[in-house]
Coordinates of C-alpha atoms in Angstrom, one line a residue:
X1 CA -5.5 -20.7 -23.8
X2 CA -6.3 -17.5 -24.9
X3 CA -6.4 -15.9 -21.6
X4 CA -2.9 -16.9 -20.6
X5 CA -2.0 -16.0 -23.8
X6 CA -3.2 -12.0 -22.7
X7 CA -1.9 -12.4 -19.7
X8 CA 1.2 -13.0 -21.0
X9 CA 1.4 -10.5 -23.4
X10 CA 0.5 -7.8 -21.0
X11 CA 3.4 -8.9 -18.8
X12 CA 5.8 -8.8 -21.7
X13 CA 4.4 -5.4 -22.5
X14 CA 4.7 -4.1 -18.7
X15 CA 7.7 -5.4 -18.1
X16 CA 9.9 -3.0 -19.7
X17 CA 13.1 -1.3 -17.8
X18 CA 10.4 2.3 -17.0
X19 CA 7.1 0.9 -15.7
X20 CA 5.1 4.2 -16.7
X21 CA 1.8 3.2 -15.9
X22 CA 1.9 2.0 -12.3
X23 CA 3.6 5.1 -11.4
X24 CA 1.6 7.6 -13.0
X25 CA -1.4 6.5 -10.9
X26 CA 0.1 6.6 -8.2
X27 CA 1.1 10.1 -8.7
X28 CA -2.6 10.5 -9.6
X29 CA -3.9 9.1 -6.6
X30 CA -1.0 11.2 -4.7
X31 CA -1.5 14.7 -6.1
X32 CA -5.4 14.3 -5.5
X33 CA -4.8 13.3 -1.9
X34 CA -2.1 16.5 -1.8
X35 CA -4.6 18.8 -3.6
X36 CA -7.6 18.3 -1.6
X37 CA -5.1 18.7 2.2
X38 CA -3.9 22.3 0.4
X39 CA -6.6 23.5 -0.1
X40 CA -8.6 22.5 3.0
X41 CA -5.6 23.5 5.1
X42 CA -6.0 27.2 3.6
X43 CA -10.1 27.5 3.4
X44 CA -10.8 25.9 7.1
X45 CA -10.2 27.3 10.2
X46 CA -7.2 25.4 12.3
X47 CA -9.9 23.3 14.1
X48 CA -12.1 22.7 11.8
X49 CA -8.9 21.0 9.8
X50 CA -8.0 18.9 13.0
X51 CA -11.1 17.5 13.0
X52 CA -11.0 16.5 9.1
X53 CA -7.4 15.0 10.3
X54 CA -9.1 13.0 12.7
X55 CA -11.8 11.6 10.3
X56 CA -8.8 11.1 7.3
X57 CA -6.8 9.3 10.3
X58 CA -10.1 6.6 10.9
X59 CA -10.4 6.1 7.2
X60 CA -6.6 5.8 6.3
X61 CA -6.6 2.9 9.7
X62 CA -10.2 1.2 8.5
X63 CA -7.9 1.0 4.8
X64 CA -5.3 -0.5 6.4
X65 CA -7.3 -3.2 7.5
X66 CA -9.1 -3.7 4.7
X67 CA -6.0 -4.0 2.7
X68 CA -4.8 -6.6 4.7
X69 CA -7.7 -8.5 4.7
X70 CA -9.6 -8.0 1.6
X71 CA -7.5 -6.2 -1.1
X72 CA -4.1 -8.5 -0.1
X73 CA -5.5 -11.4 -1.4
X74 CA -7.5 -9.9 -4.1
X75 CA -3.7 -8.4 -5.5
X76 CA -2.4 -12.0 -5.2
X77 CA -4.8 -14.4 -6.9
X78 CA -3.8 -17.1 -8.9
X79 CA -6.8 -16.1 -10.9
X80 CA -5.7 -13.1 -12.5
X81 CA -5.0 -14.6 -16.1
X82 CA -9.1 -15.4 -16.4
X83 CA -11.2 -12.3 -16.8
X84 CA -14.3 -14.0 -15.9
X85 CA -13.1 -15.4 -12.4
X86 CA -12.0 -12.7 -11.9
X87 CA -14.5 -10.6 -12.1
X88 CA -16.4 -12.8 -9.4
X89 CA -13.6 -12.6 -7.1
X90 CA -13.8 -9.0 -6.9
X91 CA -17.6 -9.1 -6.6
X92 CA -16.9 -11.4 -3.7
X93 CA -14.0 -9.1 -2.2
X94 CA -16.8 -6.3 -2.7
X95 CA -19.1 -7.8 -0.6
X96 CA -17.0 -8.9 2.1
X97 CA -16.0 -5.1 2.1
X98 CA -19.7 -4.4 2.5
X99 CA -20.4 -7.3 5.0
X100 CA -17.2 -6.2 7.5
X101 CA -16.7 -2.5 6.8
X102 CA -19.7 -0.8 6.5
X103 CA -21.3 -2.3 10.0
X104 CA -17.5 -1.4 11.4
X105 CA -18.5 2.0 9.9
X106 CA -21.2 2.6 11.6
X107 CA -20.5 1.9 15.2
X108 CA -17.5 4.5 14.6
X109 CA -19.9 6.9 13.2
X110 CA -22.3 6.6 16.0
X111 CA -19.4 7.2 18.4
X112 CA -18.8 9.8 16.4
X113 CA -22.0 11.7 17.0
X114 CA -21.8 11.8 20.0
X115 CA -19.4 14.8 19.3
X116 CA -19.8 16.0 16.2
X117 CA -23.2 17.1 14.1
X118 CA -25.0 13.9 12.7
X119 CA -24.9 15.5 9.0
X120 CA -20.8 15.1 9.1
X121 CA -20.9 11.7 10.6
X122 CA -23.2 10.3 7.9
X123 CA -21.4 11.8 5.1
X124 CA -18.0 10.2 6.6
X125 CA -19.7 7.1 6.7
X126 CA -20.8 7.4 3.2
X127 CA -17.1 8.2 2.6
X128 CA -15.5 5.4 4.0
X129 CA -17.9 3.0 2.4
X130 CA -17.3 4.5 -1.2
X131 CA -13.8 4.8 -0.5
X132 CA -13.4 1.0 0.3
X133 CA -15.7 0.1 -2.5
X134 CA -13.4 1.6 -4.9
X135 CA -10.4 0.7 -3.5
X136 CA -11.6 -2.9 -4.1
X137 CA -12.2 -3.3 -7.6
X138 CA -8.9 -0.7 -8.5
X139 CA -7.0 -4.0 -6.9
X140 CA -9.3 -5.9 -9.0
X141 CA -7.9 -4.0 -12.1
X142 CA -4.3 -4.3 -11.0
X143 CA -4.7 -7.9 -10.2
X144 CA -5.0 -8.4 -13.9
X145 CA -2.1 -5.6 -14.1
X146 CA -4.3 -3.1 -16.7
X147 CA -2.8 0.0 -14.8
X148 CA -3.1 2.0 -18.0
X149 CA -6.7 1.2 -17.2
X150 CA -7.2 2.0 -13.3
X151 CA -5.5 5.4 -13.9
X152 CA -8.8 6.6 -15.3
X153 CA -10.9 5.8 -12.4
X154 CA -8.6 7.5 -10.0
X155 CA -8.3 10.2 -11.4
X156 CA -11.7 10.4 -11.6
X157 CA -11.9 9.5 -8.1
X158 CA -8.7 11.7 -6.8
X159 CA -8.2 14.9 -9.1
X160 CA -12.1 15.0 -9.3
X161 CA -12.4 15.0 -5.6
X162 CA -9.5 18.2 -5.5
X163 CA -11.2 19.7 -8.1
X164 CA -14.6 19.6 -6.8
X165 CA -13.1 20.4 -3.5
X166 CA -11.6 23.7 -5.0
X167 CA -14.8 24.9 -6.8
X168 CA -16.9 24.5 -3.7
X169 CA -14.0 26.9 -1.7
X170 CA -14.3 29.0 -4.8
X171 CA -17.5 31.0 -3.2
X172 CA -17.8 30.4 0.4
X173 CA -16.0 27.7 2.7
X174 CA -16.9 24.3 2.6
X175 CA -18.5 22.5 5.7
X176 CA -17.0 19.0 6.1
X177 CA -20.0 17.3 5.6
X178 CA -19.9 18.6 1.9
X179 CA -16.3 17.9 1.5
X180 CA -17.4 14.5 2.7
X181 CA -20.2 14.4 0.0
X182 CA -18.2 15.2 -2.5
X183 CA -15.5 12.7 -1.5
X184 CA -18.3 10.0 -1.7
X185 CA -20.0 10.8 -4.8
X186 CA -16.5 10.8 -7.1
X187 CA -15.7 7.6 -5.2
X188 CA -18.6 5.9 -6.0
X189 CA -18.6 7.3 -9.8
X190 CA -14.9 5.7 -10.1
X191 CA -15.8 2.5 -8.7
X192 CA -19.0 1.8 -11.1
X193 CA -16.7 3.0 -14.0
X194 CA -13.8 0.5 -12.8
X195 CA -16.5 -2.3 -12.4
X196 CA -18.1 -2.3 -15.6
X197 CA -14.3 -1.7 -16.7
X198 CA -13.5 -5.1 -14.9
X199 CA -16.3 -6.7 -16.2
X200 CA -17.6 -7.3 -12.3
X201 CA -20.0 -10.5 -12.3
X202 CA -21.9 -11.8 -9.8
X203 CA -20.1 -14.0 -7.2
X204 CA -21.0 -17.7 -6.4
X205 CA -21.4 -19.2 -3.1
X206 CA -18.1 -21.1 -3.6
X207 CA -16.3 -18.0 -4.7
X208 CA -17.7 -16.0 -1.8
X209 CA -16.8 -19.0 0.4
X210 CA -13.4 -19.5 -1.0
X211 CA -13.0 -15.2 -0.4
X212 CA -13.8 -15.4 3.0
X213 CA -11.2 -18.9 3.5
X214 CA -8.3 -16.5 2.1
X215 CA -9.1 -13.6 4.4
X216 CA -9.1 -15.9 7.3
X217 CA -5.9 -17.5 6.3
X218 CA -3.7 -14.7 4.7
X219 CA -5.6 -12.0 6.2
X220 CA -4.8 -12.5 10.0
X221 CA -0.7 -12.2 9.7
X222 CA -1.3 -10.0 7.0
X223 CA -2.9 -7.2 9.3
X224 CA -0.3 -8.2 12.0
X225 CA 1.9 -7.0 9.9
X226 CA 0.5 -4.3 8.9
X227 CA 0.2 -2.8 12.5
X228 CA 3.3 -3.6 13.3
X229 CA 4.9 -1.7 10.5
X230 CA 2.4 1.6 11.6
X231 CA 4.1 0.9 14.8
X232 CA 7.8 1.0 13.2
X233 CA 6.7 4.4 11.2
X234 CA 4.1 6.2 12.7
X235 CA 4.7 5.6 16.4
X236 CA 7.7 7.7 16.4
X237 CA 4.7 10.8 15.7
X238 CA 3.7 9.6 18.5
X239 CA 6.6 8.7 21.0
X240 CA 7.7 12.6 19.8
X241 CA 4.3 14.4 20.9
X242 CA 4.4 12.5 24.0
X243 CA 8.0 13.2 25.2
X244 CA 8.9 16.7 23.5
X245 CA 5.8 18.3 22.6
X246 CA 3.7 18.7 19.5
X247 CA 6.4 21.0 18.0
X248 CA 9.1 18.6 17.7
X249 CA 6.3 16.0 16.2
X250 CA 5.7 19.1 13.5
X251 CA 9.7 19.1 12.8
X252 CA 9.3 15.1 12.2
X253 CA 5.9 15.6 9.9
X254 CA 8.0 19.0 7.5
X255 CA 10.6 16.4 7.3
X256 CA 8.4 13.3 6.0
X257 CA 6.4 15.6 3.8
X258 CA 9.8 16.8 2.2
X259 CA 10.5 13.2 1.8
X260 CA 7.1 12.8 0.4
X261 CA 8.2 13.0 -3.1
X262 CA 9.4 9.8 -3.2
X263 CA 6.1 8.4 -2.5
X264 CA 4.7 7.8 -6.0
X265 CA 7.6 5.7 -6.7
X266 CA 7.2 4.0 -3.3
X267 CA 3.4 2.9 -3.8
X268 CA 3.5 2.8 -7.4
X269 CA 6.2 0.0 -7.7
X270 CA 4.2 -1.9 -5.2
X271 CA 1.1 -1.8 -6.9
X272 CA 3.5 -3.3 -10.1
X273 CA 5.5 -6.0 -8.3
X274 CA 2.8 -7.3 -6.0
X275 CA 0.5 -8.6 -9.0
X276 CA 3.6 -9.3 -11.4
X277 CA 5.3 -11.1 -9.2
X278 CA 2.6 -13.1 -7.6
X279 CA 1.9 -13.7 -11.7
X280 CA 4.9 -14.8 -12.3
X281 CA 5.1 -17.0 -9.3
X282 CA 2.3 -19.0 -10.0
X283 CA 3.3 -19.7 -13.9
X284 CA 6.8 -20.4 -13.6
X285 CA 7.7 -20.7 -9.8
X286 CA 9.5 -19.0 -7.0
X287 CA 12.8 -18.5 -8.8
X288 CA 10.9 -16.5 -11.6
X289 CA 8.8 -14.8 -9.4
X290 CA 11.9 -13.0 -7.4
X291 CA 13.4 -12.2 -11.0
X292 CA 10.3 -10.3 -11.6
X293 CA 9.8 -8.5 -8.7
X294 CA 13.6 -7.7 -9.3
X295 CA 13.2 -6.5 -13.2
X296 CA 10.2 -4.3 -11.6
X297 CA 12.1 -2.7 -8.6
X298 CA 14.9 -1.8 -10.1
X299 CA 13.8 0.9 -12.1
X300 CA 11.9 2.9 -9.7
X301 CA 14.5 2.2 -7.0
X302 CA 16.7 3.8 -9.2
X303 CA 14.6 6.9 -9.9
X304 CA 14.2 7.1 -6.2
X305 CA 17.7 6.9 -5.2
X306 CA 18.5 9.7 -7.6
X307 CA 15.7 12.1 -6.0
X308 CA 16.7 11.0 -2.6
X309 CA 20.5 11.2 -3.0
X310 CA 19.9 15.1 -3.9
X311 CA 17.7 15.3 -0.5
X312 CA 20.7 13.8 1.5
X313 CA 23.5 15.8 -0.3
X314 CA 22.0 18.8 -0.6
X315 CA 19.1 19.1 3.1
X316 CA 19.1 22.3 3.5
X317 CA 18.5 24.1 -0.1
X318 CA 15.6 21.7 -0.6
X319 CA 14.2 22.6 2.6
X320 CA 14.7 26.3 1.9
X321 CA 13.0 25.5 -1.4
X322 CA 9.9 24.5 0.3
X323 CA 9.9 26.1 3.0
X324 CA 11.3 29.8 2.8
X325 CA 14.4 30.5 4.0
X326 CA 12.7 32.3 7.1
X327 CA 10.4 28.8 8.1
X328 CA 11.3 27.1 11.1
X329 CA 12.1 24.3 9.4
X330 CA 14.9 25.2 7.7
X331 CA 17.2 24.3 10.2
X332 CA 16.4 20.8 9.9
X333 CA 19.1 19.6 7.1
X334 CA 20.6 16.9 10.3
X335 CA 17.0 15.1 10.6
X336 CA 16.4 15.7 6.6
X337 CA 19.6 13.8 6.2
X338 CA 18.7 10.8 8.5
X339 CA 15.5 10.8 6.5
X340 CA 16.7 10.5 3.2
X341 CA 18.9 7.5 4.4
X342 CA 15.7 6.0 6.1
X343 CA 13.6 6.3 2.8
X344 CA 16.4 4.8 1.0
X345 CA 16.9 1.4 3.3
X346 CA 12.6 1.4 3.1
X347 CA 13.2 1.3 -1.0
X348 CA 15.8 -1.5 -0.6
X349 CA 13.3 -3.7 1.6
X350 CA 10.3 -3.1 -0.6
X351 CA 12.2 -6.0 -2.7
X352 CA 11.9 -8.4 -0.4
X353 CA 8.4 -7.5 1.1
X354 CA 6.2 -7.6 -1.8
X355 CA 8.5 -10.6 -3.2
X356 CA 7.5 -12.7 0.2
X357 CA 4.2 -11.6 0.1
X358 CA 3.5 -12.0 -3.8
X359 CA 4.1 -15.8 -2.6
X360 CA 2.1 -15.2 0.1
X361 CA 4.4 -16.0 2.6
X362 CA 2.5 -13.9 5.2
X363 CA 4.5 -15.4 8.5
X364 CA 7.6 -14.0 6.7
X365 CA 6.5 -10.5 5.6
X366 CA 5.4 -10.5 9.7
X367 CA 8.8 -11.8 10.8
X368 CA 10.0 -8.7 8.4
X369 CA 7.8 -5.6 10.1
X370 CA 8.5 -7.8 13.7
X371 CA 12.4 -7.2 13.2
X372 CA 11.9 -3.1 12.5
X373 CA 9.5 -2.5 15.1
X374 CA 12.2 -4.2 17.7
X375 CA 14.6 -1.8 16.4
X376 CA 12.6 0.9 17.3
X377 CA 11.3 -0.3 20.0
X378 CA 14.8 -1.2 21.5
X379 CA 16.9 1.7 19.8
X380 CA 14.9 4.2 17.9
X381 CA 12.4 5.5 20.5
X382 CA 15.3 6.2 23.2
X383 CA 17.3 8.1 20.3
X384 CA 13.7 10.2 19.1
X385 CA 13.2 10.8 23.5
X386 CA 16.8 12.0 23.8
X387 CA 17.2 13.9 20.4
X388 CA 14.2 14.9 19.2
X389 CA 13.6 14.5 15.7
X390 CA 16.6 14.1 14.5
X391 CA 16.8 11.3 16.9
X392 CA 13.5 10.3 15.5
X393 CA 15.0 9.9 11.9
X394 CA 17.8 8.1 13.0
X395 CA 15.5 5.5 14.1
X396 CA 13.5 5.2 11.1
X397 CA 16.5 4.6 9.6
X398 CA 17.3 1.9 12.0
X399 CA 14.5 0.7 11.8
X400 CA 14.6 0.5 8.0
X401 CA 17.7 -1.2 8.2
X402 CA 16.6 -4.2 10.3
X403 CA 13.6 -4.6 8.3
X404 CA 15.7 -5.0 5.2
X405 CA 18.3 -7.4 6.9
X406 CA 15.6 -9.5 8.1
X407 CA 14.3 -9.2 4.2
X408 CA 17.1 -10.4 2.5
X409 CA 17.6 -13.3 5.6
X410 CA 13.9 -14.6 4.7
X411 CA 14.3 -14.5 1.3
X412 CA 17.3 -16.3 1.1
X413 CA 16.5 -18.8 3.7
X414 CA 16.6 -22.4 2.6
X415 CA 14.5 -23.0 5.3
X416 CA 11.3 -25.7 4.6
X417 CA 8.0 -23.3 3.8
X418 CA 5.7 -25.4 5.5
X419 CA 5.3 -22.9 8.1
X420 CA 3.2 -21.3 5.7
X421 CA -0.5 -21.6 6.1
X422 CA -1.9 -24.1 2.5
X423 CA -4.6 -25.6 4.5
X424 CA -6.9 -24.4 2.4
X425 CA -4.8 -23.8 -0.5
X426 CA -6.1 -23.4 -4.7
X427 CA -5.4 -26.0 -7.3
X428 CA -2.8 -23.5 -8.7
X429 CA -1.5 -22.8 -5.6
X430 CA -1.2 -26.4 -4.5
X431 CA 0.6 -27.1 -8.3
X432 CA 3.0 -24.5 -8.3
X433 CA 4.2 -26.1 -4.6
X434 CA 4.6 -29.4 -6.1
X435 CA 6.2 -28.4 -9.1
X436 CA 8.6 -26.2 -7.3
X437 CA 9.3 -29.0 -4.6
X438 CA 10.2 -31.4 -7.1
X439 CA 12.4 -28.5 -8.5
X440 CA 14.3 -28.1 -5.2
X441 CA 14.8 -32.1 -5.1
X442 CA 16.6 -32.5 -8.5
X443 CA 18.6 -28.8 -8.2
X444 CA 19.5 -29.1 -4.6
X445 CA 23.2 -27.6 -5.9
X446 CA 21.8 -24.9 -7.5
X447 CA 21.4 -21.2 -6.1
X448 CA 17.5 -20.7 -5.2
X449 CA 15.3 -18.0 -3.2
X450 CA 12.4 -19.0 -1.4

């Protein structure tokens, strides 16, 4: 079929030892996000820029959600190969964005106004809603692994948004509500260019039925997950500002931002594997599919443990580099260090994480972020309480560590998969089980992942 046929090409293509194109948008995305923080940290006043934090920290939470329970699914599709369904699942994953996000949207706004100037809140509603919209049919695009294709679009959306961003501080300085404009109106531009890139169509009733079946199913453990692994990363922020004050949670923050620089490579090789693999997965089975996300983690990982290996050898240049030799976190080289080998553990993990969710074994990827956030529940806060941010480090690195053990346990495990939700499973999923059931049967002495 011809469409298999292009699908398999393009993974042949892609799946060279440097995957270029999945990491150069995410060091687009990246370097717009990074753009657009510079230079409103230098044009606004200090609370006028903690109150754009708080509005960037609603929208980054409302995307986690949304990627757990509408772009997740999207990323994993068995229908990636056919451009045409494919195009209605994302009108369908569009819609459901529209249907749950933008009344979710609104009662924050309205809470919202209640402190700030209705003018800002509607533009961060408008925001939000554009944002989401285009984050949707991106995954669409990388579904169907055409990152050479989605890079456009965000840079449109990203770059365009710093640049605009820049030009408005050029004369006078911006008011958040048109930061918030501007944000919209290149997120909105990006996400018609990537639709009619896509070829969006409009979604039947079974297609928008069968969307809202796999949100329900995946989605649920998905998002568990997903807070549970904010809880495992971000809740030493918070343990920190609670305990030692909001100066040891700034040591933390210079030392993630160092560590930072890894993060194209971090995202970028997700947004490779998680398609690829789930690709490869449902043509040729579960063996294939870890071989995949192997062949595609290997090369960033290797990148990453070059840039990060400098970081842990050499702390204190690279933070006198960034920071000035006179900063007050220059000192930090000990929590630096910890830092670098917490990044480093997350890297090894990622391997197992989008391998168990490309086969959308959700209750597994859970059981994954469940095993970091007891480590730092049980062992990291006490050390970040009694130690500050080194302390803090060293947890993340625990933590990192026990996700990545649990990892390699799950993925390994010759444990029975029916603890994984198929009540409502595809054709293609429900083939590729079978297939790779009878597999197991006749190979039982053979070496498999699951």
């Amino acid at each position: 079929m011809p469409a298999e046929v292009e699908q398999r090409e393009r993974l042949r293509e892609a799946g060279r030892w440097v995957q270029l194109w999945p990491l150069a948008d995410q060091g687009v995305v990246s370097a717009g996000a990074f753009l657009t923080n510079v230079v409103l940290a230098r044009t606004l006043v200090p609370s006028e820029y903690g109150v754009y934090g708080v509005y960037l920290s609603v929208f980054l939470a409302l995307n986690a959600v949304h990627s757990a329970l509408i772009t997740y699914p999207l990323s994993t599709t068995p229908s990636a190969g056919d451009a045409q369904a494919l195009g209605k699942e994302t009108a369908a994953a569009v819609h459901l964005t529209m249907v749950l996000f933008a009344p979710l949207a609104v009662l924050l706004a309205a809470l919202a106004s209640l402190f700030q100037p209705w003018t800002t809140v509607l533009a961060a509603w408008t925001a939000a809603v554009c944002w989401q919209a285009q984050e949707t049919v991106r995954r669409g695009l990388m579904a169907a692994l055409r990152h050479r294709t989605v890079i456009w679009g965000d840079a449109l959306s990203y770059l365009g948004q710093a640049a605009a961003v820049g030009l408005l501080a050029l004369g006078q300085r911006p008011r958040l509500s048109q930061v918030f404009v501007l944000m919209a109106a290149t997120s909105l531009a990006a996400a018609l260019w990537q639709a009619r890139q896509l070829g969006l169509r409009r979604a039947t009733g079974d297609v928008l039925r069968q969307a809202r079946q796999s949100a329900a199913r995946l989605g649920g453990w998905t998002l568990a997950s997903t807070l549970a692994g904010l809880v495992s990363t971000q809740g030493f922020v918070w343990v920190l500002t609670l305990s030692r004050g909001l100066s040891e949670a700034a040591s933390l923050l210079a030392v993630l931002n160092v560590l930072g620089i890894s993060h194209p490579l971090l995202f970028g090789m997700t947004n490779w594997m998680l398609p690829a693999t789930a690709a490869a997965f449902h043509r040729d089975g579960e063996r294939a599919a870890f071989h995949t996300a192997a062949r595609s983690w290997l090369p960033g990982a290797a990148l990453a443990a070059g840039m990060l290996g400098f970081v842990l050898l050499q702390p204190g240049f690279t933070l006198r580099l960034l920071y000035g030799a006179a900063s007050p976190y220059a000192g930090l080289s000990a929590p630096l260090r910890w830092g670098a080998l917490a990044y480093l553990l997350m890297f090894g993990s990622q391997l197992y994480g989008c391998y168990l969710l490309a086969l959308r074994r959700v209750r597994r990827g859970l059981w994954m972020q469940l095993a970091a956030t007891g480590a730092a529940l049980a062992a990291g806060f006490p050390l970040a309480i009694r130690n500050g941010a080194a302390g803090a480090c060293a947890g993340l690195a625990l933590a990192s560590l026990s996700r990545l053990a649990a990892g390699w346990v799950l993925s390994r495990s010759r444990l029975s998969t029916g603890d994984e939700p198929r009540g409502r499973e595809t054709q293609p999923e429900r083939l590729a089980r079978i297939a790779n059931r009878c597999e197991r049967i006749t190979t039982r002495d053979r070496y498999c992942h699951l």
